[in-house]
Coordinates of C-alpha atoms in Angstrom, one line a residue:
M1 CA -0.3 0.0 0.2
S2 CA 1.2 3.5 -0.7
D3 CA 1.2 6.4 1.6
E4 CA 0.0 9.9 0.4
K5 CA 2.7 12.6 0.6
S6 CA 3.5 14.1 4.1
G7 CA 2.6 17.8 2.8
P8 CA 3.8 19.7 -0.3
G9 CA 6.6 18.3 -2.2
A10 CA 9.5 20.5 -3.7
G11 CA 8.1 22.8 -6.2
S12 CA 4.9 22.9 -5.1
P13 CA 3.3 26.2 -6.1
P14 CA 2.2 28.8 -3.7
S15 CA -1.0 28.0 -1.5
D16 CA -1.4 31.4 0.3
R17 CA 0.1 34.6 -0.7
P18 CA 3.0 35.8 1.7
T19 CA 1.8 38.3 5.1
S20 CA 4.6 40.6 4.6
D21 CA 4.3 44.0 2.8
V22 CA 6.1 42.3 -0.5
A23 CA 2.7 40.9 -1.0
S24 CA 1.1 44.3 -2.0
S25 CA 3.4 44.4 -4.9
D26 CA 1.8 44.2 -8.4
G27 CA 4.8 42.2 -9.9
F28 CA 4.7 39.9 -7.0
A29 CA 0.8 39.0 -7.5
G30 CA 1.6 38.4 -10.9
A31 CA 4.9 35.9 -10.5
I32 CA 2.5 34.0 -7.7
R33 CA -0.5 33.8 -10.5
A34 CA 2.0 32.5 -13.3
H35 CA 3.8 30.2 -10.8
R36 CA 0.3 28.6 -9.6
E37 CA -0.9 28.3 -13.5
G38 CA 2.8 26.5 -14.2
R39 CA 3.9 29.3 -16.4
L40 CA 7.5 28.9 -14.8
A41 CA 9.8 31.1 -16.6
E42 CA 7.1 34.1 -16.6
A43 CA 6.8 33.5 -12.2
E44 CA 10.8 33.4 -12.3
R45 CA 11.1 36.7 -14.0
G46 CA 8.6 38.2 -11.6
Y47 CA 10.2 37.0 -8.8
R48 CA 13.8 38.3 -9.7
Q49 CA 12.3 41.5 -10.4
V50 CA 10.6 41.9 -7.2
L51 CA 14.1 40.7 -5.9
A52 CA 15.7 43.7 -7.7
L53 CA 13.6 45.8 -5.6
R54 CA 13.8 44.2 -2.3
P55 CA 17.1 41.7 -2.2
E56 CA 16.5 40.7 1.2
A57 CA 13.1 39.3 1.1
P58 CA 13.1 35.8 2.3
E59 CA 9.6 34.5 1.1
V60 CA 10.2 35.7 -2.2
M61 CA 13.6 33.8 -2.2
R62 CA 11.8 31.0 -1.2
L63 CA 9.1 30.9 -4.0
L64 CA 11.9 31.6 -6.9
A65 CA 13.7 28.5 -5.3
L66 CA 10.8 26.4 -6.1
V67 CA 10.1 28.0 -9.5
V68 CA 14.2 27.0 -10.4
H69 CA 14.0 23.5 -8.6
R70 CA 11.0 22.6 -11.3
Q71 CA 13.3 23.8 -14.0
R72 CA 16.0 21.5 -12.7
Q73 CA 18.5 24.1 -11.5
D74 CA 18.6 22.5 -8.1
P75 CA 22.1 24.3 -7.2
A76 CA 20.7 27.8 -7.3
A77 CA 17.6 26.3 -5.6
I78 CA 19.3 25.3 -2.8
E79 CA 21.5 28.4 -2.7
L80 CA 18.2 30.7 -2.5
L81 CA 17.1 28.2 0.1
E82 CA 20.1 28.6 2.5
R83 CA 19.9 32.5 1.8
A84 CA 16.5 32.5 3.0
I85 CA 17.1 30.8 6.0
E86 CA 19.7 33.2 7.1
L87 CA 17.5 35.9 6.7
A88 CA 14.5 34.3 8.8
P89 CA 15.9 31.2 10.5
S90 CA 12.5 30.6 12.2
E91 CA 10.7 30.2 9.1
L92 CA 9.8 26.5 9.0
Q93 CA 8.3 25.9 5.7
T94 CA 12.0 27.1 4.1
Y95 CA 13.4 24.1 5.8
R96 CA 10.6 21.9 4.4
D97 CA 11.3 23.0 1.1
L98 CA 15.1 22.5 1.5
A99 CA 14.5 19.2 2.7
A100 CA 12.1 18.5 -0.2
V101 CA 15.0 19.7 -2.7
R102 CA 17.5 17.8 -1.1
R103 CA 15.3 14.6 -1.2
A104 CA 14.3 14.9 -4.7
R105 CA 18.5 14.9 -5.5
G106 CA 18.7 11.6 -3.2
E107 CA 20.5 13.5 -0.6
H108 CA 18.6 12.4 2.4
D109 CA 21.4 12.7 4.8
A110 CA 21.5 16.3 3.9
A111 CA 17.9 16.6 3.8
I112 CA 18.0 15.4 7.5
E113 CA 20.7 17.7 8.4
S114 CA 18.6 20.4 7.2
C115 CA 15.4 19.3 9.4
E116 CA 17.6 19.0 12.5
R117 CA 18.9 22.7 12.0
G118 CA 15.1 23.6 12.0
V119 CA 14.7 21.6 15.2
S120 CA 17.7 23.2 17.1
I121 CA 16.2 26.9 16.1
D122 CA 13.3 25.8 18.5
P123 CA 13.0 22.7 20.1
Q124 CA 9.6 23.6 21.2
R125 CA 8.1 23.6 17.6
K126 CA 6.1 20.4 17.4
E127 CA 6.2 21.1 13.5
A128 CA 9.7 20.9 13.3
H129 CA 10.2 17.4 15.0
D130 CA 7.4 16.2 12.5
L131 CA 9.7 17.6 9.8
L132 CA 12.4 15.8 10.9
G133 CA 10.4 12.6 11.1
N134 CA 9.1 13.0 7.5
A135 CA 12.9 13.2 6.4
L136 CA 14.0 10.4 8.4
R137 CA 11.3 8.1 7.5
S138 CA 12.0 9.0 3.5
A139 CA 15.7 7.8 4.2
G140 CA 14.5 4.7 5.8
R141 CA 15.5 5.4 9.1
L142 CA 12.5 4.1 10.7
A143 CA 13.4 3.9 14.3
E144 CA 14.8 7.4 14.6
A145 CA 11.6 8.8 12.7
E146 CA 9.3 7.0 15.1
S147 CA 11.6 9.3 17.9
A148 CA 11.1 12.4 16.1
Y149 CA 7.2 11.9 16.0
R150 CA 6.8 11.2 19.4
E151 CA 8.8 14.3 20.2
A152 CA 6.2 16.0 18.3
L153 CA 3.5 14.4 20.0
A154 CA 5.0 15.0 23.8
L155 CA 4.5 19.0 22.9
E156 CA 0.8 18.4 21.7
P157 CA -0.7 14.8 22.2
D158 CA -3.2 15.6 19.5
Y159 CA -1.1 17.0 16.8
T160 CA -2.6 15.2 13.6
E161 CA 0.1 15.3 11.4
A162 CA 2.4 13.8 13.9
L163 CA -0.2 10.9 14.8
S164 CA -0.7 10.0 11.0
H165 CA 3.0 10.3 10.4
L166 CA 4.0 7.6 13.3
A167 CA 1.0 5.4 12.5
I168 CA 2.7 5.0 8.7
T169 CA 5.8 4.5 10.4
L170 CA 4.4 1.8 12.9
R171 CA 2.8 0.2 10.2
R172 CA 6.1 0.3 8.0
L173 CA 7.8 -1.6 11.0
G174 CA 5.2 -3.8 11.0
R175 CA 3.4 -2.8 14.6
L176 CA 0.5 -2.7 13.1
E177 CA -1.7 -3.1 16.5
E178 CA 0.1 0.3 17.6
A179 CA -0.2 2.1 14.5
A180 CA -4.0 1.6 14.1
P181 CA -5.3 3.6 17.4
L182 CA -2.9 6.6 16.1
A183 CA -4.3 6.5 12.6
R184 CA -8.0 6.5 14.2
R185 CA -7.2 8.9 16.6
A186 CA -6.2 11.4 13.7
L187 CA -9.5 10.4 11.9
E188 CA -11.5 11.4 15.0
L189 CA -9.8 14.8 15.1
E190 CA -10.0 15.2 11.7
P191 CA -13.2 13.4 9.9
E192 CA -13.2 15.1 7.0
S193 CA -9.7 14.3 6.3
A194 CA -8.7 12.2 3.1
R195 CA -5.4 11.3 4.4
H196 CA -6.2 10.0 7.4
H197 CA -9.1 8.0 5.8
A198 CA -6.7 6.3 3.1
N199 CA -4.1 5.6 5.8
L200 CA -6.3 4.0 8.2
G201 CA -7.5 2.2 5.4
N202 CA -4.0 1.1 4.5
I203 CA -3.4 0.0 8.3
L204 CA -6.6 -2.2 8.0
F205 CA -5.7 -3.8 4.8
Q206 CA -2.5 -5.1 6.1
M207 CA -4.1 -6.4 9.3
G208 CA -6.4 -8.2 6.7
E209 CA -9.6 -6.2 7.7
H210 CA -10.3 -5.4 3.9
R211 CA -13.8 -4.5 4.2
H212 CA -13.1 -2.2 7.2
A213 CA -10.4 -0.8 4.7
L214 CA -12.6 -0.5 2.1
A215 CA -14.9 1.5 3.7
H216 CA -11.9 4.0 4.7
Q217 CA -10.3 3.9 1.0
R218 CA -14.2 4.7 -0.4
Q219 CA -14.2 7.6 1.6
A220 CA -10.9 9.0 0.9
V221 CA -11.4 9.3 -2.6
V222 CA -15.0 11.2 -2.2
L223 CA -13.2 13.7 0.1
D224 CA -10.3 14.1 -2.2
P225 CA -11.0 13.0 -6.3
K226 CA -7.7 13.9 -6.6
L227 CA -6.0 11.3 -4.4
A228 CA -4.2 9.2 -6.9
R229 CA -2.7 6.7 -4.6
G230 CA -6.0 6.3 -2.7
F231 CA -7.4 5.3 -5.8
T232 CA -4.6 2.7 -6.4
N233 CA -4.9 1.6 -2.7
L234 CA -8.5 1.4 -3.3
G235 CA -8.0 -1.0 -6.3
M236 CA -6.2 -3.1 -4.5
T237 CA -8.3 -3.9 -2.0
L238 CA -11.1 -4.5 -4.3
A239 CA -8.9 -6.6 -6.3
T240 CA -8.0 -8.5 -3.0
L241 CA -11.4 -9.1 -2.0
G242 CA -12.2 -10.3 -5.7
R243 CA -14.0 -7.4 -6.7
L244 CA -12.4 -6.8 -10.5
P245 CA -14.3 -4.8 -12.2
G246 CA -14.5 -2.2 -9.2
A247 CA -10.8 -2.7 -9.2
E248 CA -10.4 -2.1 -13.0
D249 CA -12.1 1.0 -12.5
A250 CA -9.9 2.4 -9.6
F251 CA -6.5 2.0 -11.1
R252 CA -8.1 3.3 -14.4
R253 CA -9.1 6.3 -12.2
A254 CA -5.6 6.3 -10.5
L255 CA -3.7 6.3 -14.0
S256 CA -6.1 9.2 -15.3
L257 CA -4.3 11.5 -12.4
T258 CA -0.9 9.8 -12.6
P259 CA -0.8 8.0 -16.4
A260 CA 2.9 6.5 -15.8
D261 CA 2.3 5.4 -12.1
P262 CA 3.8 2.0 -12.1
Q263 CA 2.2 0.6 -8.9
A264 CA -1.3 1.8 -10.8
L265 CA 0.0 0.0 -14.0
L266 CA 0.7 -3.2 -12.2
G267 CA -2.7 -3.1 -10.7
L268 CA -4.5 -2.2 -13.4
G269 CA -2.9 -5.4 -15.4
N270 CA -3.3 -7.9 -12.9
A271 CA -7.2 -7.1 -12.9
L272 CA -7.4 -7.5 -16.6
V273 CA -5.8 -10.8 -16.1
G274 CA -8.2 -11.5 -13.6
R275 CA -11.2 -10.8 -15.5
R276 CA -9.6 -13.0 -18.9
R277 CA -8.7 -9.6 -20.7
S278 CA -4.9 -11.1 -21.5
W279 CA -4.7 -9.0 -24.4
E280 CA -5.1 -5.7 -22.9
A281 CA -3.2 -6.9 -19.9
E282 CA -0.2 -7.7 -21.8
E283 CA -0.3 -3.7 -23.1
V284 CA -0.4 -2.4 -19.7
F285 CA 2.3 -4.6 -18.3
R286 CA 4.2 -3.3 -21.1
R287 CA 3.7 0.1 -20.0
A288 CA 4.6 -0.7 -16.9
L289 CA 8.1 -2.4 -18.0
E290 CA 8.7 1.0 -20.3
R291 CA 9.0 2.7 -16.6
I292 CA 10.3 0.2 -14.2
P293 CA 12.3 -2.7 -16.4
R294 CA 13.9 -4.6 -13.7
A295 CA 11.0 -4.9 -11.6
P296 CA 10.3 -8.9 -11.3
A297 CA 6.4 -8.1 -10.5
A298 CA 6.2 -6.4 -14.2
W299 CA 7.6 -9.6 -15.6
D300 CA 5.4 -12.1 -13.4
G301 CA 2.2 -10.1 -14.6
L302 CA 3.5 -10.1 -18.6
A303 CA 4.1 -13.8 -18.0
A304 CA 0.6 -14.4 -16.5
A305 CA -1.0 -12.5 -19.7
F306 CA 1.0 -15.1 -21.7
E307 CA -0.2 -17.7 -19.6
Q308 CA -3.8 -17.2 -20.2
Q309 CA -3.3 -16.7 -23.9
G310 CA -1.2 -20.3 -24.0
R311 CA 1.8 -18.8 -25.1
W312 CA 3.7 -21.2 -23.0
S313 CA 7.2 -21.0 -24.3
E314 CA 6.7 -16.9 -24.0
A315 CA 5.8 -17.4 -20.3
E316 CA 8.6 -19.6 -19.4
T317 CA 11.1 -17.1 -21.0
T318 CA 9.5 -14.3 -19.1
L319 CA 9.3 -16.3 -16.0
R320 CA 12.9 -17.1 -16.1
H321 CA 14.0 -13.1 -16.5
A322 CA 11.9 -12.4 -13.9
D323 CA 13.7 -15.0 -11.7
S324 CA 17.2 -13.6 -13.0
L325 CA 16.0 -10.7 -11.4
E326 CA 14.8 -11.9 -8.4
S327 CA 15.9 -15.5 -7.7
D328 CA 14.3 -18.6 -5.6
Q329 CA 10.7 -17.1 -5.0
P330 CA 8.5 -20.2 -4.3
A331 CA 5.4 -18.7 -6.1
R332 CA 7.1 -18.0 -9.7
L333 CA 8.8 -21.7 -9.1
C334 CA 5.2 -23.0 -8.9
R335 CA 4.4 -20.8 -11.8
L336 CA 7.3 -22.7 -14.2
S337 CA 6.4 -25.8 -13.0
V338 CA 2.7 -25.4 -14.6
V339 CA 4.2 -23.4 -17.7
L340 CA 6.6 -26.4 -18.2
E341 CA 3.9 -28.7 -17.8
Q342 CA 2.2 -27.4 -20.4
L343 CA 5.1 -27.7 -22.7
G344 CA 5.2 -31.5 -22.0
R345 CA 8.1 -31.4 -19.7
A346 CA 7.1 -32.8 -17.0
P347 CA 10.3 -34.0 -15.1
E348 CA 11.4 -30.2 -15.3
A349 CA 8.0 -29.3 -13.8
E350 CA 8.1 -31.5 -11.3
E351 CA 11.9 -30.6 -10.2
F352 CA 10.6 -26.8 -10.3
A353 CA 7.7 -28.2 -7.8
R354 CA 10.2 -29.7 -5.4
R355 CA 12.5 -26.7 -5.5
A356 CA 9.5 -24.4 -4.4
V357 CA 8.6 -27.0 -1.5
A358 CA 11.9 -26.8 -0.3
L359 CA 12.4 -23.1 -0.3
A360 CA 8.9 -22.8 1.4
P361 CA 7.9 -26.2 3.2
D362 CA 5.2 -24.5 5.5
S363 CA 3.4 -22.9 2.5
A364 CA 0.6 -24.2 0.8
I365 CA 1.0 -23.6 -2.6
P366 CA 4.2 -25.4 -3.3
R367 CA 2.8 -28.7 -1.9
A368 CA -0.5 -28.3 -3.6
R369 CA 1.5 -28.0 -6.9
L370 CA 3.7 -31.0 -6.2
G371 CA 0.4 -32.7 -5.6
E372 CA -1.6 -31.6 -8.6
L373 CA 1.5 -32.8 -10.7
L374 CA 1.1 -36.0 -8.9
L375 CA -2.2 -36.5 -9.5
L376 CA -1.8 -35.6 -13.0
Q377 CA 0.4 -38.2 -13.7
R378 CA -1.8 -40.5 -11.8
R379 CA 0.8 -41.0 -9.2
L380 CA -2.2 -41.3 -6.6
D381 CA -0.5 -43.0 -3.5
E382 CA 2.3 -40.2 -3.6
A383 CA 0.0 -37.4 -3.7
A384 CA -2.2 -39.4 -0.9
D385 CA 1.1 -39.5 1.3
L386 CA 2.0 -36.0 0.3
C387 CA -1.5 -34.4 1.6
R388 CA -1.6 -36.8 4.8
T389 CA 2.0 -35.6 5.6
T390 CA 1.1 -32.0 5.5
L391 CA -2.3 -32.5 7.6
A392 CA -0.2 -34.3 9.8
D393 CA 2.0 -31.0 10.3
E394 CA -0.7 -28.9 9.7
P395 CA -4.4 -30.1 10.5
E396 CA -5.7 -26.8 9.1
A397 CA -4.1 -27.2 5.5
A398 CA -7.4 -26.7 3.6
W399 CA -5.7 -27.6 0.3
A400 CA -4.3 -31.1 1.4
R401 CA -7.8 -31.7 2.5
F402 CA -9.1 -30.3 -0.5
A403 CA -6.7 -32.4 -2.6
L404 CA -7.5 -35.5 -0.5
A405 CA -11.2 -35.1 -1.3
N406 CA -10.5 -34.9 -4.9
L407 CA -8.8 -38.1 -4.4
D408 CA -11.7 -39.5 -2.8
L409 CA -14.4 -38.3 -5.3
L410 CA -11.8 -39.9 -8.0
Q411 CA -11.8 -43.2 -6.2
G412 CA -15.5 -43.2 -5.6
R413 CA -15.3 -42.6 -2.0
F414 CA -18.1 -40.1 -2.3
P415 CA -19.1 -39.3 1.1
E416 CA -15.8 -38.5 2.3
G417 CA -15.0 -36.8 -0.9
L418 CA -18.0 -34.5 -0.7
E419 CA -17.5 -33.5 2.9
G420 CA -13.8 -33.0 2.0
H421 CA -14.6 -31.0 -1.0
E422 CA -16.2 -28.2 1.3
A423 CA -12.5 -27.3 2.6
R424 CA -12.4 -25.4 -0.7
W425 CA -13.8 -22.4 1.0
K426 CA -11.1 -22.1 3.6
M427 CA -8.9 -21.3 0.7
P428 CA -8.6 -17.7 0.5
D429 CA -7.9 -17.2 -3.1
F430 CA -10.4 -19.7 -3.9
A431 CA -13.3 -18.2 -1.8
G432 CA -12.5 -14.7 -3.1
A433 CA -12.2 -15.7 -6.8
N434 CA -15.5 -17.6 -6.3
R435 CA -17.4 -14.6 -4.6
L436 CA -18.5 -16.3 -1.3
D437 CA -17.9 -12.4 0.0
E438 CA -21.1 -11.5 -2.1
H439 CA -23.4 -13.7 0.6
A440 CA -24.0 -12.7 4.1
G441 CA -23.8 -15.4 6.8
S442 CA -22.7 -19.2 6.3
P443 CA -24.3 -21.3 3.7
W444 CA -27.4 -23.4 4.5
R445 CA -26.2 -27.1 6.1
G446 CA -29.5 -28.9 5.8
D447 CA -31.9 -27.1 8.4
D448 CA -35.5 -27.3 7.8
L449 CA -36.6 -24.9 4.7
R450 CA -40.5 -24.9 5.1
G451 CA -41.8 -21.5 4.5
R452 CA -38.2 -20.1 3.7
T453 CA -36.2 -18.6 0.6
I454 CA -32.7 -20.0 -0.2
L455 CA -30.7 -18.5 -2.9
L456 CA -28.5 -21.2 -4.4
W457 CA -25.5 -19.7 -6.7
A458 CA -23.1 -21.0 -9.2
E459 CA -20.0 -20.6 -7.8
Q460 CA -17.4 -21.5 -10.6
G461 CA -18.0 -22.3 -14.3
L462 CA -20.4 -23.1 -17.0
G463 CA -20.2 -26.9 -16.9
D464 CA -20.0 -26.4 -12.8
A465 CA -23.5 -24.9 -13.0
I466 CA -25.0 -27.1 -15.4
Q467 CA -24.2 -29.9 -13.8
F468 CA -25.1 -29.2 -10.3
A469 CA -28.3 -27.3 -11.0
R470 CA -30.0 -30.2 -11.2
Y471 CA -30.5 -30.5 -7.2
A472 CA -32.6 -27.1 -7.0
P473 CA -35.6 -29.3 -7.6
I474 CA -34.5 -31.3 -4.7
V475 CA -34.3 -28.3 -2.8
A476 CA -37.8 -26.8 -3.6
Q477 CA -39.2 -30.7 -2.6
R478 CA -38.3 -29.8 1.0
G479 CA -40.7 -27.0 1.0
A480 CA -38.1 -23.9 0.1
R481 CA -39.2 -20.9 -2.5
V482 CA -35.8 -21.4 -4.3
L483 CA -34.0 -18.5 -6.1
L484 CA -31.1 -19.5 -8.5
A485 CA -28.1 -17.3 -9.7
V486 CA -26.3 -18.6 -12.5
H487 CA -24.1 -16.9 -15.1
R488 CA -25.8 -15.0 -17.9
P489 CA -25.2 -17.3 -20.9
L490 CA -27.3 -20.0 -18.6
L491 CA -30.4 -17.9 -17.8
R492 CA -32.4 -19.0 -21.1
L493 CA -31.4 -22.9 -20.4
M494 CA -32.2 -22.8 -16.8
T495 CA -36.0 -21.9 -17.5
S496 CA -36.5 -25.4 -18.3
L497 CA -35.9 -26.4 -14.6
D498 CA -38.6 -27.4 -12.2
G499 CA -38.7 -25.7 -8.7
V500 CA -36.9 -22.7 -9.3
E501 CA -39.2 -19.8 -8.6
Q502 CA -37.0 -17.1 -9.6
L503 CA -33.9 -17.0 -11.8
V504 CA -31.4 -14.4 -11.6
E505 CA -28.1 -13.5 -12.8
R506 CA -25.1 -13.8 -10.7
S507 CA -24.5 -10.8 -9.0
V508 CA -23.5 -8.6 -5.9
E509 CA -27.3 -7.8 -5.4
Y510 CA -29.6 -10.8 -5.0
P511 CA -33.3 -10.8 -4.0
P512 CA -34.1 -10.8 -0.2
H513 CA -33.5 -14.5 1.0
D514 CA -33.0 -16.6 4.4
E515 CA -30.4 -18.8 3.5
H516 CA -27.8 -19.6 0.8
C517 CA -26.1 -22.3 -0.9
P518 CA -23.3 -22.6 -3.2
L519 CA -24.3 -25.1 -6.1
L520 CA -21.3 -27.6 -5.6
S521 CA -22.4 -27.7 -1.9
L522 CA -25.6 -29.4 -2.7
P523 CA -24.4 -32.9 -3.1
Y524 CA -22.6 -33.1 0.3
V525 CA -25.9 -31.2 1.8

């Protein structure tokens, strides 16, 4: 999750007119207007004309420094800011701007030194400590940043900027339980702040509270429709919840504000892959690679587009390139295993799967991939042994129980297989991809249905819906009013099914009902 910037960046146009008598100058007012409108050469001329008349006006020097910084004249900008500090050493905004210019040049130590000077001028100013914390956080010195923010809060416990920035720092340190109350307090103090909503949403997302995160991220972009990173984070949460149309829209909104943002491009590409629009995804990932050619995630995404298109040789080449940038990633090795299997190279596929298991022996995905390979090769006893060994070590390993269920079904042990098949809903990726989150409460488990309304819904593909819709009349015979939700292409076909009172398309909005049950759970129930 990305954080919004901590205040104006270097080169930001002036938000207010300075308060000194310089502001009365018509030339100065024109320079500020040109600055705000992005006419930098005109703004520079105007500021220099004012300085020719008032050579020791620090606020004009500061604004001129921002303009020349935007025109990539950083040495001149730094010189102007240093001179402005000499003339007005208590003006904290000048230290902020100097630190921003230094950070933009990658000079993090110099940026920190500028902020430390601001603190030394007046150690009782909470803003100075907050500013130092921001510089330290940008340099990755998170423990020192935490101390600086706590200094600011010691001076004023409800200082919202420091509360928010400390929450961000603690989130990055992995101390989410400490970060959340701070972010909540900042939001209580400023409930209409888009940044505070976004910050709390990011923390809740990392805590796994995705629905609560979503509410705050939505509110952030409502309050500030130009919050580009807010849309990116909203897209990430929607994608995690399996709501890919909404995720796609959020990422596109982010890109309308920052067209070259790599994170938004990656998010959009992944959403398009999830929506089976791999040709569009391929183009998006190529755009991302123009910006971040050494980012393994972009190469992984491009490979996913190739995989979806069945371009297995290109997928292999792309995944191997990603591996050269970031080696020994179990998830990528599992994908290489799948690609090699598709290319008919089963021994190599198994080798990669076993490498993934060795690297992540406690992870479900590598063992599941190896088990899948063994099943595909009809090495059923080996597959069963792998699953049982996993369950002995990790009784809650849903994928292993699910795989054993498939083995039971394959070998005609239907009661055991159907019961174990329910473990699929304990696999987060499966549950998200198959829309369990659209349904409130637990699925029906065989209780009396007389006089009640039940929604039966298609969870996976069209074939599965056709296969298991035949259970709907049996449910109706139990006295239930049956609603059936299926994919749009199946609606006409399903009108021939007895016992269904109302047929609807799979969606997020369903008619009122008392119970629900996915179609593939009906044989077990």
